[in-house]
Amino acid sequence: MTTPGIESAESQQPLAPLDLTVGPVLYHWPRATLLDFYAGVADSPARTVVLGEVVCARRRELRLPDWLALGRELQRAGKQVVLATQALVETEADLRLIEHQAEQSEFAVEAGDASALQLLAGRVPLVLGPHLNIYSQQALLEHADLGATRWVAPVELALDAVARINPPTAPVLGAGGQPLQTEVWAFGRVPLSFSVRCFTARHHGVAKDSCGFVCLSDADGLAMNSSDGAPFLVLNGTQTQSAAVQCLLGDASALRAAGVNSLRLSPCARGFLQVLRDFDAVLHQQGAADPVMVAWPALGVPGPYGNGYARHQPGMAWSET
Amino acid sequence: MSHDLRIPQLVCPAGSLRALHSAVDAGADAVYLGLKDATNARNFAGLNFDDAQVRDGVAHAHGRGAEVLMALNTFADAHDPSPWFRAADKAVALGADALIVADSAVMAWCRRQHPQLRLHLSVQASATSHAAIEFYRSRYGIQRAVLPRVLTLQQVAQVVRQSSIDIEVFGFGSLCVMVEGRCTLSSWVTGQSPNNAGVCSPASAVRWNEQADGSVDARLGGVLIDRYGASEARGYPTLCKGRFEVNGRREYALEEPTSLDTMELLPQLMAIGVAAIKIEGRQRSAAYVGQVTRAWRSAIDRAAADPKGFAPAAAETAVLASHAEGQRHTLGAYERPWR
């Protein structure tokens, strides 16, 4: 997977930067928790922060004006800010929210589905979100000329496929003829599916439209184990996630060889700022991954770990790096 | 009122030439089929068509006034997308009436190479709003969109009203509780998913283990999906239809094994202006296809003649019930009692 050209470049020069992106908070956190969290992110090594509610339209602890205000604060702290659209668009209200995101001119917007592509194309700098089905270079080319600046690869893509789709040596050109940046899901529970049905409400025996926001008490989602008690998936409202945290901290050279420019770290309720600092240290000061990962469970970071998708294996598989 | 009704096309599954004959002979307006490879979302051993079979199937269908739609609804592989492009070329060469597509790469190829080819947007493209459909229509000339099985009747009506192209909905068959084209649960466990391999919960990853007490474990990729008591009926361990533990309670946490059946909604679907109703089940037998097609043909014909007086006939209901997963039916998202 590593090309000779890349290896020699690494040996002569400082390591190519792998920027850190804080993905949108996928859980239903109270307003104060969200504001505290982003105050911490402002002082973190993250370069980019993606803001917005992408899972459930009923979650409104922060609304668009709040997200915009938060975005400005993070921008003042030196962060690049991206607004994210909802992953599953069903209603006219959902479409109106995307329209409002398209009308603002302060931030780039990450498209969560084809509705967003239709409403955002050519109007704002566009990030191609991880839930768009871009599985080949031909598909990426189809999306690049919508004004795209960055592509977040689908979660199930292996790194060698990522390199084929947006090759480091001849990247696909996006908005303004600039090379399209590649981002991959490098830390966090993986969003594996979306439904209109809320599985959290279903578990609690309440209707979706009068759910009482029961998911507010699941800061890292609601664990769903197999019948023999093994952690398997996590219910997060209409989204179903892996219980295991995908972690590519030990894959720095493979990530660089695949032309990856930034790593998406998906927030968890506890220990996340330390995870950010650890990624920064390991990636840019050539630290070792294993010792820092061993320390994470004590901080409350969820586990176990998986890195199979990057290697053409089941996503839940874990290989020591 | 009846002048406002649109009589929907009945679109039936063909996993084999025999099933295609059954569907056409039982009154399908169109059949859909796929090639024997990963370019379609029912990439199962022993299923689907080689070139000669497509040619035979097209001749049989066209001879009886039915259309043949080819499903090319997985995503072209990063390492070698050419099988997807060749499949599109074949659809044209073999006389298919339309291609059912999900991948923008495939759509772009078709626009460039086969501008006359009719394109239907597959359910795997996950278009859940009129804006999403318009994206594919304006860029690729899509002429019909198949809606994911997640919208309510009211939302379907809204999409039909605001779209300039035909809308197809699912009428009967297995039910995905997740939005089609946006589910990688299967690859998380097995490495293979609908998007990357045209399969979900593949049989090659299933293991059955009988325990000493007579209970049976069904595992997928090593994960315990369900555990059946000695006397309990067993279902196939489709990942989202197993029993799991949440807060110490064992339950069907995602979806119970059940099938979609919207026959009683036919007059409403017709009033909404749905252009086509799709029957799921390319993996099912020719007998299933024949019986289900016959029931739906007669129901659509009766609903068209007398929408106000329409109700599914007992014989139709019985046929559909006998083919339902877990022998149970639901109106799925169309009704959404859980909302």
Coordinates of N, CA, C and O in Angstrom, one line a residue, chain A residues 87-92 95 112-115 117-119 121 131-143 145-146 155-157 160-162 164-165 190-199 202-210 222-229 232-233 235 238 240 242-246 306 309 312-317, chain B residues 75-81 85 102-105 108 112 124-136 138-140 149-151 155 158 162 177-193 195-196 219-227 239 243-247 249-256 333 336-339:
Chain A
A87 N -28.5 13.6 8.1 CA -28.2 12.5 7.2 C -29.4 12.0 6.5 O -29.3 11.5 5.3
L88 N -30.5 12.0 7.2 CA -31.8 11.4 6.6 C -32.8 12.6 6.5 O -33.2 13.1 7.5
V89 N -33.2 12.9 5.3 CA -34.1 14.0 5.0 C -35.4 13.5 4.6 O -35.6 12.7 3.7
E90 N -36.5 13.8 5.4 CA -37.8 13.3 5.2 C -38.8 14.3 4.9 O -39.8 14.1 4.1
T91 N -38.7 15.5 5.6 CA -39.9 16.4 5.6 C -39.5 17.7 5.0 O -38.3 18.0 4.7
E92 N -40.5 18.6 4.7 CA -40.3 19.9 4.2 C -39.5 20.7 5.2 O -38.6 21.5 4.7
L95 N -35.9 20.0 4.7 CA -35.4 20.7 3.5 C -35.2 22.2 3.7 O -34.2 22.8 3.3
G112 N -25.1 15.6 3.8 CA -25.4 14.3 4.4 C -26.2 13.4 3.4 O -26.3 12.2 3.7
D113 N -26.8 14.0 2.4 CA -27.6 13.1 1.4 C -27.7 13.9 0.1 O -27.2 15.0 0.0
A114 N -28.4 13.3 -0.8 CA -28.6 13.9 -2.2 C -29.4 15.2 -2.1 O -29.3 16.0 -3.0
S115 N -30.4 15.2 -1.1 CA -31.2 16.5 -1.0 C -30.2 17.7 -0.8 O -30.4 18.7 -1.4
L117 N -27.1 17.8 -1.6 CA -26.3 18.1 -2.8 C -27.1 19.0 -3.7 O -26.5 20.0 -4.3
Q118 N -28.4 18.7 -3.9 CA -29.2 19.5 -4.8 C -29.3 20.9 -4.3 O -29.3 21.9 -5.1
L119 N -29.5 21.1 -3.0 CA -29.7 22.5 -2.4 C -28.4 23.3 -2.2 O -28.4 24.5 -2.2
A121 N -25.2 22.7 -3.9 CA -24.3 22.7 -5.0 C -24.1 24.1 -5.6 O -25.1 24.8 -6.0
H131 N -21.8 9.8 4.5 CA -23.0 9.0 4.1 C -23.4 9.1 2.7 O -24.4 8.5 2.3
L132 N -22.6 9.8 1.9 CA -22.9 9.8 0.4 C -22.2 8.5 -0.1 O -21.1 8.2 0.3
N133 N -22.8 7.9 -1.1 CA -22.2 6.6 -1.6 C -21.3 6.9 -2.7 O -21.6 6.8 -3.9
I134 N -20.0 7.2 -2.4 CA -19.0 7.5 -3.3 C -18.0 6.3 -3.2 O -17.2 6.3 -2.2
Y135 N -18.0 5.4 -4.1 CA -17.3 4.1 -4.0 C -16.2 4.0 -5.1 O -15.5 3.0 -5.2
S136 N -16.1 4.9 -6.0 CA -15.2 4.8 -7.1 C -14.7 6.2 -7.5 O -15.4 7.2 -7.2
Q137 N -13.6 6.3 -8.2 CA -13.1 7.6 -8.7 C -14.2 8.3 -9.6 O -14.4 9.5 -9.5
Q138 N -14.8 7.5 -10.4 CA -15.8 8.0 -11.3 C -16.9 8.7 -10.5 O -17.4 9.8 -10.9
A139 N -17.3 8.1 -9.4 CA -18.4 8.7 -8.6 C -17.9 10.0 -7.9 O -18.6 11.0 -7.8
L140 N -16.6 9.9 -7.5 CA -16.0 11.2 -6.8 C -16.0 12.3 -7.9 O -16.3 13.5 -7.5
L141 N -15.6 12.0 -9.1 CA -15.6 13.0 -10.1 C -17.0 13.6 -10.3 O -17.1 14.8 -10.6
E142 N -18.0 12.8 -10.3 CA -19.4 13.3 -10.4 C -19.7 14.3 -9.4 O -20.6 15.2 -9.6
H143 N -19.1 14.1 -8.2 CA -19.5 15.0 -7.1 C -18.5 16.2 -6.9 O -18.8 17.2 -6.3
D145 N -17.4 18.4 -8.9 CA -17.7 19.7 -9.6 C -18.9 20.4 -9.0 O -19.5 21.3 -9.6
L146 N -19.4 19.9 -7.9 CA -20.5 20.6 -7.2 C -20.1 21.7 -6.3 O -20.9 22.3 -5.6
V155 N -17.7 4.9 5.4 CA -17.0 4.2 6.5 C -16.5 2.8 6.1 O -15.5 2.4 6.6
E156 N -17.2 2.1 5.2 CA -16.8 0.7 4.9 C -15.7 0.6 3.9 O -15.3 -0.5 3.6
L157 N -15.2 1.8 3.4 CA -14.1 1.7 2.4 C -12.7 1.4 3.0 O -12.3 2.0 4.0
D160 N -6.9 1.2 0.7 CA -6.3 1.1 -0.6 C -7.4 1.6 -1.6 O -7.1 2.1 -2.7
A161 N -8.7 1.4 -1.3 CA -9.7 1.9 -2.2 C -9.8 3.4 -2.1 O -10.0 4.1 -3.1
V162 N -9.6 4.0 -0.9 CA -9.6 5.4 -0.8 C -8.5 6.0 -1.6 O -8.7 7.0 -2.3
R164 N -7.3 4.7 -4.4 CA -7.6 4.6 -5.8 C -8.6 5.7 -6.2 O -8.6 6.2 -7.3
I165 N -9.5 6.1 -5.2 CA -10.6 7.0 -5.6 C -10.0 8.4 -5.6 O -10.4 9.2 -6.6
V190 N -19.0 3.8 14.9 CA -19.2 4.0 13.5 C -20.7 4.1 13.3 O -21.4 3.1 13.6
P191 N -21.2 5.1 12.6 CA -22.7 5.1 12.3 C -22.9 4.1 11.1 O -22.3 4.3 10.0
L192 N -23.6 3.0 11.4 CA -23.7 2.0 10.4 C -25.0 2.0 9.6 O -25.1 1.5 8.5
S193 N -26.0 2.6 10.2 CA -27.3 2.6 9.5 C -28.2 3.7 10.0 O -28.1 4.2 11.1
F194 N -29.2 4.1 9.1 CA -30.2 5.1 9.5 C -31.6 4.5 9.2 O -31.7 3.7 8.3
S195 N -32.5 4.9 10.0 CA -33.9 4.5 9.8 C -34.8 5.7 10.1 O -34.3 6.6 10.7
V196 N -36.1 5.6 9.7 CA -37.0 6.7 10.2 C -37.5 6.3 11.6 O -38.0 7.1 12.3
R197 N -37.3 5.0 11.9 CA -37.8 4.5 13.1 C -36.8 4.9 14.2 O -35.6 4.7 14.0
C198 N -37.3 5.3 15.4 CA -36.3 5.6 16.5 C -36.3 4.3 17.4 O -37.2 4.0 18.0
F199 N -35.1 3.7 17.4 CA -35.0 2.5 18.2 C -34.9 2.7 19.7 O -35.2 1.8 20.5
R202 N -38.4 3.1 20.7 CA -39.0 1.8 20.6 C -38.7 0.9 21.8 O -39.5 0.3 22.4
H203 N -37.4 1.0 22.2 CA -37.0 0.2 23.4 C -37.8 0.7 24.7 O -38.2 -0.1 25.5
H204 N -38.0 2.0 24.8 CA -38.7 2.5 25.9 C -40.2 2.5 25.8 O -40.9 2.9 26.7
G205 N -40.7 2.0 24.7 CA -42.1 1.8 24.5 C -42.8 3.1 24.4 O -44.0 3.2 24.7
V206 N -42.2 4.1 23.8 CA -42.8 5.4 23.6 C -42.8 5.7 22.1 O -42.0 5.2 21.4
A207 N -43.8 6.5 21.7 CA -43.9 6.9 20.3 C -42.8 7.9 19.9 O -42.4 8.7 20.8
K208 N -42.4 7.9 18.7 CA -41.3 8.8 18.2 C -41.7 10.3 18.4 O -40.9 11.1 18.9
D209 N -42.9 10.6 18.1 CA -43.3 12.0 18.1 C -43.6 12.5 19.5 O -43.8 13.7 19.7
S210 N -43.7 11.6 20.5 CA -43.9 12.0 21.9 C -42.9 11.3 22.8 O -43.2 10.6 23.7
L222 N -27.3 3.9 23.5 CA -27.9 2.9 24.3 C -27.3 1.5 23.8 O -27.5 1.1 22.6
A223 N -26.6 0.8 24.7 CA -25.9 -0.4 24.3 C -26.9 -1.5 23.9 O -27.9 -1.7 24.6
M224 N -26.6 -2.2 22.8 CA -27.3 -3.3 22.4 C -26.3 -4.5 22.3 O -25.5 -4.5 21.4
N225 N -26.5 -5.4 23.2 CA -25.6 -6.6 23.2 C -26.2 -7.8 22.5 O -27.4 -7.9 22.4
S226 N -25.3 -8.7 22.1 CA -25.9 -10.0 21.6 C -26.4 -10.8 22.8 O -26.2 -10.4 23.9
S227 N -27.1 -11.8 22.5 CA -27.8 -12.6 23.5 C -26.9 -13.2 24.5 O -27.3 -13.7 25.6
D228 N -25.6 -13.4 24.1 CA -24.6 -13.9 25.1 C -23.8 -12.8 25.8 O -22.8 -13.0 26.4
G229 N -24.4 -11.5 25.7 CA -23.9 -10.4 26.5 C -22.7 -9.7 25.9 O -22.1 -8.8 26.6
F232 N -22.2 -5.2 21.0 CA -22.4 -5.4 19.5 C -22.7 -4.1 18.9 O -21.8 -3.6 18.1
L233 N -23.8 -3.5 19.1 CA -24.2 -2.3 18.5 C -24.7 -1.3 19.6 O -24.8 -1.6 20.7
L235 N -27.7 1.8 20.0 CA -28.8 2.5 19.5 C -28.7 4.0 19.8 O -28.5 4.4 20.9
T238 N -32.5 7.2 15.7 CA -32.8 6.6 14.4 C -31.5 6.0 13.8 O -31.5 5.4 12.7
T240 N -28.0 3.6 14.0 CA -27.5 2.5 14.7 C -26.0 2.5 14.5 O -25.5 2.7 13.4
S242 N -21.9 1.1 15.7 CA -21.1 0.0 16.2 C -20.9 0.3 17.7 O -20.8 1.4 18.2
A243 N -20.8 -0.8 18.5 CA -20.4 -0.7 19.9 C -18.9 -0.4 20.0 O -18.4 0.4 20.8
A244 N -18.1 -1.0 19.1 CA -16.7 -0.8 19.1 C -16.4 0.5 18.5 O -17.1 1.0 17.6
V245 N -15.3 1.1 18.9 CA -14.8 2.3 18.4 C -13.8 2.0 17.3 O -12.8 1.3 17.5
Q246 N -14.1 2.6 16.1 CA -13.1 2.4 15.0 C -11.9 3.3 15.4 O -12.1 4.5 15.6
G306 N -12.0 -1.4 16.8 CA -12.1 -2.1 15.5 C -11.3 -1.3 14.5 O -11.2 -0.1 14.6
Y309 N -12.3 -2.3 8.7 CA -12.7 -1.7 7.4 C -11.5 -1.2 6.6 O -11.5 -1.3 5.4
H312 N -10.0 -4.2 4.4 CA -10.9 -5.1 3.7 C -11.4 -6.2 4.5 O -11.7 -7.3 4.1
Q313 N -11.5 -6.0 5.8 CA -12.1 -7.0 6.7 C -13.4 -6.5 7.3 O -13.8 -5.4 7.1
P314 N -14.1 -7.4 8.0 CA -15.3 -6.9 8.7 C -14.9 -5.7 9.6 O -13.8 -5.8 10.2
G315 N -15.7 -4.7 9.6 CA -15.3 -3.5 10.4 C -15.0 -3.8 11.8 O -14.1 -3.1 12.4
M316 N -15.6 -4.7 12.4 CA -15.4 -5.0 13.8 C -14.1 -5.7 14.1 O -13.7 -5.8 15.3
A317 N -13.4 -6.2 13.1 CA -12.2 -6.9 13.3 C -11.1 -5.9 13.8 O -11.1 -4.8 13.5
Chain B
F75 N -22.7 -0.5 -6.1 CA -21.8 0.6 -6.3 C -20.5 0.1 -7.0 O -19.8 -0.8 -6.4
A76 N -20.1 0.7 -8.1 CA -19.0 0.3 -8.9 C -17.7 0.3 -7.9 O -17.5 1.2 -7.1
D77 N -16.9 -0.8 -8.1 CA -15.8 -1.0 -7.2 C -14.6 -0.1 -7.6 O -14.3 0.2 -8.8
A78 N -14.0 0.5 -6.6 CA -12.9 1.4 -6.8 C -11.7 0.8 -7.6 O -11.1 1.4 -8.4
H79 N -11.5 -0.5 -7.4 CA -10.4 -1.2 -8.1 C -10.7 -1.5 -9.6 O -9.9 -1.4 -10.4
D80 N -12.0 -1.8 -9.8 CA -12.4 -2.2 -11.2 C -13.9 -1.9 -11.4 O -14.7 -2.8 -11.2
P81 N -14.2 -0.7 -11.8 CA -15.6 -0.3 -12.0 C -16.1 -0.9 -13.3 O -17.3 -0.8 -13.6
F85 N -20.0 -0.9 -15.8 CA -20.2 -0.2 -17.1 C -20.5 -1.2 -18.2 O -21.4 -1.0 -19.1
A102 N -28.1 3.0 -9.0 CA -27.9 3.7 -7.7 C -26.7 4.5 -7.7 O -26.6 5.5 -6.9
D103 N -25.7 4.2 -8.5 CA -24.4 4.8 -8.4 C -24.3 6.0 -9.5 O -24.5 5.7 -10.7
S104 N -23.8 7.1 -9.0 CA -23.7 8.3 -9.9 C -22.7 8.0 -11.0 O -22.8 8.5 -12.1
A105 N -21.7 7.1 -10.7 CA -20.7 6.7 -11.7 C -21.4 6.0 -12.9 O -21.1 6.2 -14.0
A108 N -23.6 8.4 -14.9 CA -22.9 9.2 -15.8 C -22.4 8.4 -17.0 O -22.5 8.9 -18.2
R112 N -23.6 9.3 -21.0 CA -22.6 9.5 -22.0 C -22.7 8.4 -23.1 O -22.7 8.8 -24.3
Q124 N -31.7 1.8 -3.7 CA -30.4 1.8 -3.1 C -29.8 3.2 -3.2 O -28.8 3.5 -2.5
A125 N -30.3 4.1 -4.0 CA -29.8 5.5 -4.1 C -30.3 6.3 -2.9 O -29.9 7.5 -2.8
S126 N -31.2 5.8 -2.1 CA -31.6 6.5 -0.9 C -32.2 7.8 -1.0 O -32.1 8.7 -0.2
A127 N -33.0 8.0 -2.1 CA -33.6 9.4 -2.3 C -34.9 9.4 -1.6 O -35.9 8.8 -2.0
T128 N -34.9 10.2 -0.5 CA -36.1 10.2 0.4 C -36.9 11.6 0.3 O -37.8 11.8 1.0
S129 N -36.4 12.5 -0.6 CA -37.1 13.7 -0.8 C -37.2 14.1 -2.3 O -36.4 13.6 -3.1
H130 N -38.1 15.0 -2.6 CA -38.2 15.5 -4.0 C -36.9 16.2 -4.4 O -36.5 16.2 -5.6
A131 N -36.2 16.8 -3.4 CA -34.9 17.5 -3.8 C -33.9 16.5 -4.2 O -33.1 16.7 -5.2
A132 N -33.8 15.4 -3.5 CA -32.9 14.3 -3.8 C -33.2 13.7 -5.2 O -32.3 13.5 -6.0
I133 N -34.4 13.5 -5.5 CA -34.8 13.0 -6.8 C -34.5 14.0 -7.9 O -34.0 13.6 -8.9
E134 N -34.7 15.3 -7.6 CA -34.4 16.3 -8.6 C -32.9 16.3 -8.9 O -32.5 16.6 -10.0
F135 N -32.1 16.1 -7.9 CA -30.6 16.0 -8.1 C -30.3 15.0 -9.2 O -29.6 15.3 -10.1
Y136 N -30.9 13.8 -9.1 CA -30.6 12.8 -10.1 C -31.3 13.0 -11.4 O -30.8 12.7 -12.5
S138 N -32.0 16.1 -12.7 CA -31.4 17.1 -13.5 C -30.1 16.8 -14.0 O -29.7 17.2 -15.1
R139 N -29.3 16.0 -13.3 CA -28.0 15.6 -13.7 C -27.9 14.4 -14.7 O -27.1 14.3 -15.5
Y140 N -28.8 13.5 -14.5 CA -28.7 12.2 -15.2 C -29.9 11.8 -15.9 O -30.0 10.7 -16.5
R149 N -38.3 2.3 1.7 CA -39.5 1.8 2.4 C -39.6 2.5 3.8 O -39.8 1.8 4.8
V150 N -39.4 3.8 3.8 CA -39.3 4.5 5.1 C -40.3 5.6 5.2 O -40.4 6.2 6.2
L151 N -40.9 6.0 4.1 CA -41.8 7.2 4.1 C -43.2 6.8 4.4 O -43.7 5.7 4.0
Q155 N -46.0 11.4 3.2 CA -44.7 11.8 2.6 C -44.6 11.3 1.2 O -44.0 12.0 0.3
Q158 N -46.5 13.7 -0.9 CA -45.7 14.9 -1.1 C -44.6 14.8 -2.2 O -44.5 15.7 -3.0
Q162 N -44.4 16.8 -5.8 CA -43.4 17.7 -6.1 C -42.3 17.2 -7.1 O -41.4 17.9 -7.3
V177 N -35.8 -2.3 7.6 CA -36.2 -1.2 8.5 C -35.2 0.0 8.4 O -35.5 1.1 8.8
M178 N -34.0 -0.3 7.8 CA -33.0 0.8 7.6 C -33.2 1.3 6.2 O -33.8 0.7 5.3
V179 N -32.8 2.6 6.1 CA -32.9 3.2 4.7 C -32.0 2.4 3.8 O -30.8 2.3 4.1
E180 N -32.6 2.0 2.7 CA -31.8 1.2 1.7 C -30.6 2.1 1.2 O -30.8 3.3 0.9
G181 N -29.5 1.4 1.0 CA -28.3 2.1 0.5 C -27.6 2.9 1.6 O -26.5 3.5 1.3
R182 N -28.1 2.8 2.8 CA -27.4 3.5 3.9 C -27.3 2.6 5.1 O -27.4 3.1 6.2
C183 N -26.9 1.4 4.8 CA -26.8 0.4 5.9 C -25.6 -0.4 5.7 O -25.4 -1.1 4.7
T184 N -24.6 -0.3 6.6 CA -23.4 -1.2 6.5 C -23.3 -2.1 7.7 O -22.2 -2.5 8.1
L185 N -24.5 -2.4 8.4 CA -24.4 -3.4 9.5 C -23.8 -4.7 9.0 O -23.0 -5.3 9.7
S186 N -24.2 -5.1 7.8 CA -23.7 -6.4 7.3 C -22.2 -6.4 7.2 O -21.5 -7.4 7.5
S187 N -21.6 -5.4 6.6 CA -20.2 -5.4 6.4 C -19.4 -5.2 7.7 O -18.3 -5.6 7.8
W188 N -20.0 -4.6 8.7 CA -19.4 -4.4 10.0 C -19.1 -5.8 10.6 O -18.0 -6.1 11.1
V189 N -20.0 -6.8 10.3 CA -19.9 -8.1 10.8 C -19.2 -9.1 9.9 O -18.4 -10.0 10.3
T190 N -19.5 -8.9 8.6 CA -19.0 -9.9 7.6 C -18.0 -9.4 6.5 O -17.5 -10.2 5.8
G191 N -17.9 -8.1 6.4 CA -17.1 -7.5 5.4 C -17.9 -7.3 4.1 O -17.5 -6.5 3.2
Q192 N -19.1 -7.9 4.0 CA -19.9 -7.7 2.8 C -21.2 -7.0 3.1 O -21.9 -7.4 4.1
S193 N -21.6 -6.1 2.2 CA -22.8 -5.3 2.5 C -23.6 -5.2 1.1 O -23.0 -5.5 0.1
N195 N -24.1 -2.4 -0.4 CA -23.5 -1.5 -1.3 C -22.2 -2.0 -1.9 O -21.9 -1.8 -3.1
N196 N -21.4 -2.8 -1.1 CA -20.1 -3.2 -1.7 C -20.1 -4.6 -2.3 O -19.2 -5.0 -3.0
R219 N -25.5 -17.7 14.3 CA -24.4 -16.7 14.4 C -24.1 -16.2 13.0 O -24.2 -16.9 12.0
L220 N -23.8 -14.9 12.9 CA -23.4 -14.3 11.7 C -22.0 -13.7 11.9 O -21.8 -12.8 12.8
G221 N -21.0 -14.1 11.2 CA -19.6 -13.6 11.4 C -19.2 -13.8 12.8 O -18.4 -13.0 13.4
G222 N -19.7 -14.8 13.5 CA -19.3 -15.1 14.9 C -20.2 -14.4 15.9 O -20.2 -14.8 17.1
V223 N -21.0 -13.4 15.5 CA -21.9 -12.7 16.4 C -23.2 -13.5 16.6 O -23.8 -13.8 15.6
L224 N -23.6 -13.6 17.8 CA -24.9 -14.3 18.1 C -26.0 -13.4 17.7 O -26.3 -12.4 18.4
I225 N -26.7 -13.8 16.7 CA -27.8 -12.9 16.2 C -29.2 -13.4 16.8 O -30.0 -12.6 17.1
D226 N -29.3 -14.7 17.0 CA -30.5 -15.1 17.7 C -30.2 -16.5 18.3 O -29.3 -17.2 17.8
R227 N -31.0 -16.8 19.3 CA -30.9 -18.1 20.0 C -32.4 -18.7 20.1 O -33.2 -18.0 20.6
L239 N -29.2 -9.8 10.1 CA -28.7 -9.0 11.2 C -29.7 -8.2 12.0 O -29.7 -8.2 13.2
R243 N -32.6 -11.2 17.9 CA -33.0 -10.7 19.3 C -31.7 -10.4 20.1 O -30.7 -11.1 20.0
F244 N -31.7 -9.2 20.7 CA -30.6 -8.7 21.4 C -30.9 -8.2 22.7 O -32.1 -8.0 23.0
E245 N -29.9 -7.9 23.5 CA -30.1 -7.4 24.9 C -29.9 -5.9 25.0 O -28.9 -5.4 24.6
V246 N -31.0 -5.2 25.5 CA -30.9 -3.8 25.7 C -31.3 -3.6 27.1 O -32.4 -4.0 27.5
N247 N -30.5 -2.9 28.0 CA -30.8 -2.7 29.4 C -31.2 -4.1 30.0 O -32.2 -4.1 30.8
R249 N -32.8 -6.5 28.9 CA -34.0 -7.1 28.3 C -33.7 -7.7 26.9 O -33.2 -6.9 26.1
R250 N -34.1 -8.9 26.7 CA -33.8 -9.5 25.4 C -35.0 -9.3 24.5 O -36.2 -9.6 24.9
E251 N -34.8 -8.7 23.3 CA -35.9 -8.3 22.5 C -35.5 -8.2 21.0 O -34.3 -8.1 20.7
Y252 N -36.5 -8.1 20.1 CA -36.2 -7.7 18.8 C -35.9 -6.2 18.8 O -36.8 -5.4 18.7
A253 N -34.7 -5.8 19.0 CA -34.4 -4.4 19.3 C -34.5 -3.5 18.1 O -34.7 -2.3 18.2
L254 N -34.4 -4.1 16.9 CA -34.4 -3.3 15.7 C -35.7 -3.6 14.9 O -36.5 -2.8 14.6
E255 N -35.9 -4.9 14.5 CA -37.1 -5.2 13.7 C -37.5 -6.6 14.0 O -36.6 -7.5 14.1
E256 N -38.8 -6.9 14.0 CA -39.3 -8.3 14.1 C -39.3 -8.9 12.7 O -39.6 -8.1 11.8
A333 N -43.7 1.6 7.1 CA -43.7 3.0 7.4 C -44.9 3.7 6.9 O -45.2 4.8 7.3
R336 N -47.0 3.6 10.0 CA -46.3 4.1 11.2 C -47.0 4.2 12.5 O -47.2 5.3 13.0
P337 N -47.5 3.1 13.0 CA -48.2 3.2 14.3 C -47.3 3.7 15.4 O -47.8 4.2 16.4
W338 N -46.0 3.5 15.2 CA -45.1 3.8 16.3 C -44.7 5.3 16.3 O -43.9 5.8 17.1
R339 N -45.2 6.0 15.3 CA -44.9 7.4 15.2 C -45.7 8.2 16.3 O -45.3 9.1 16.9

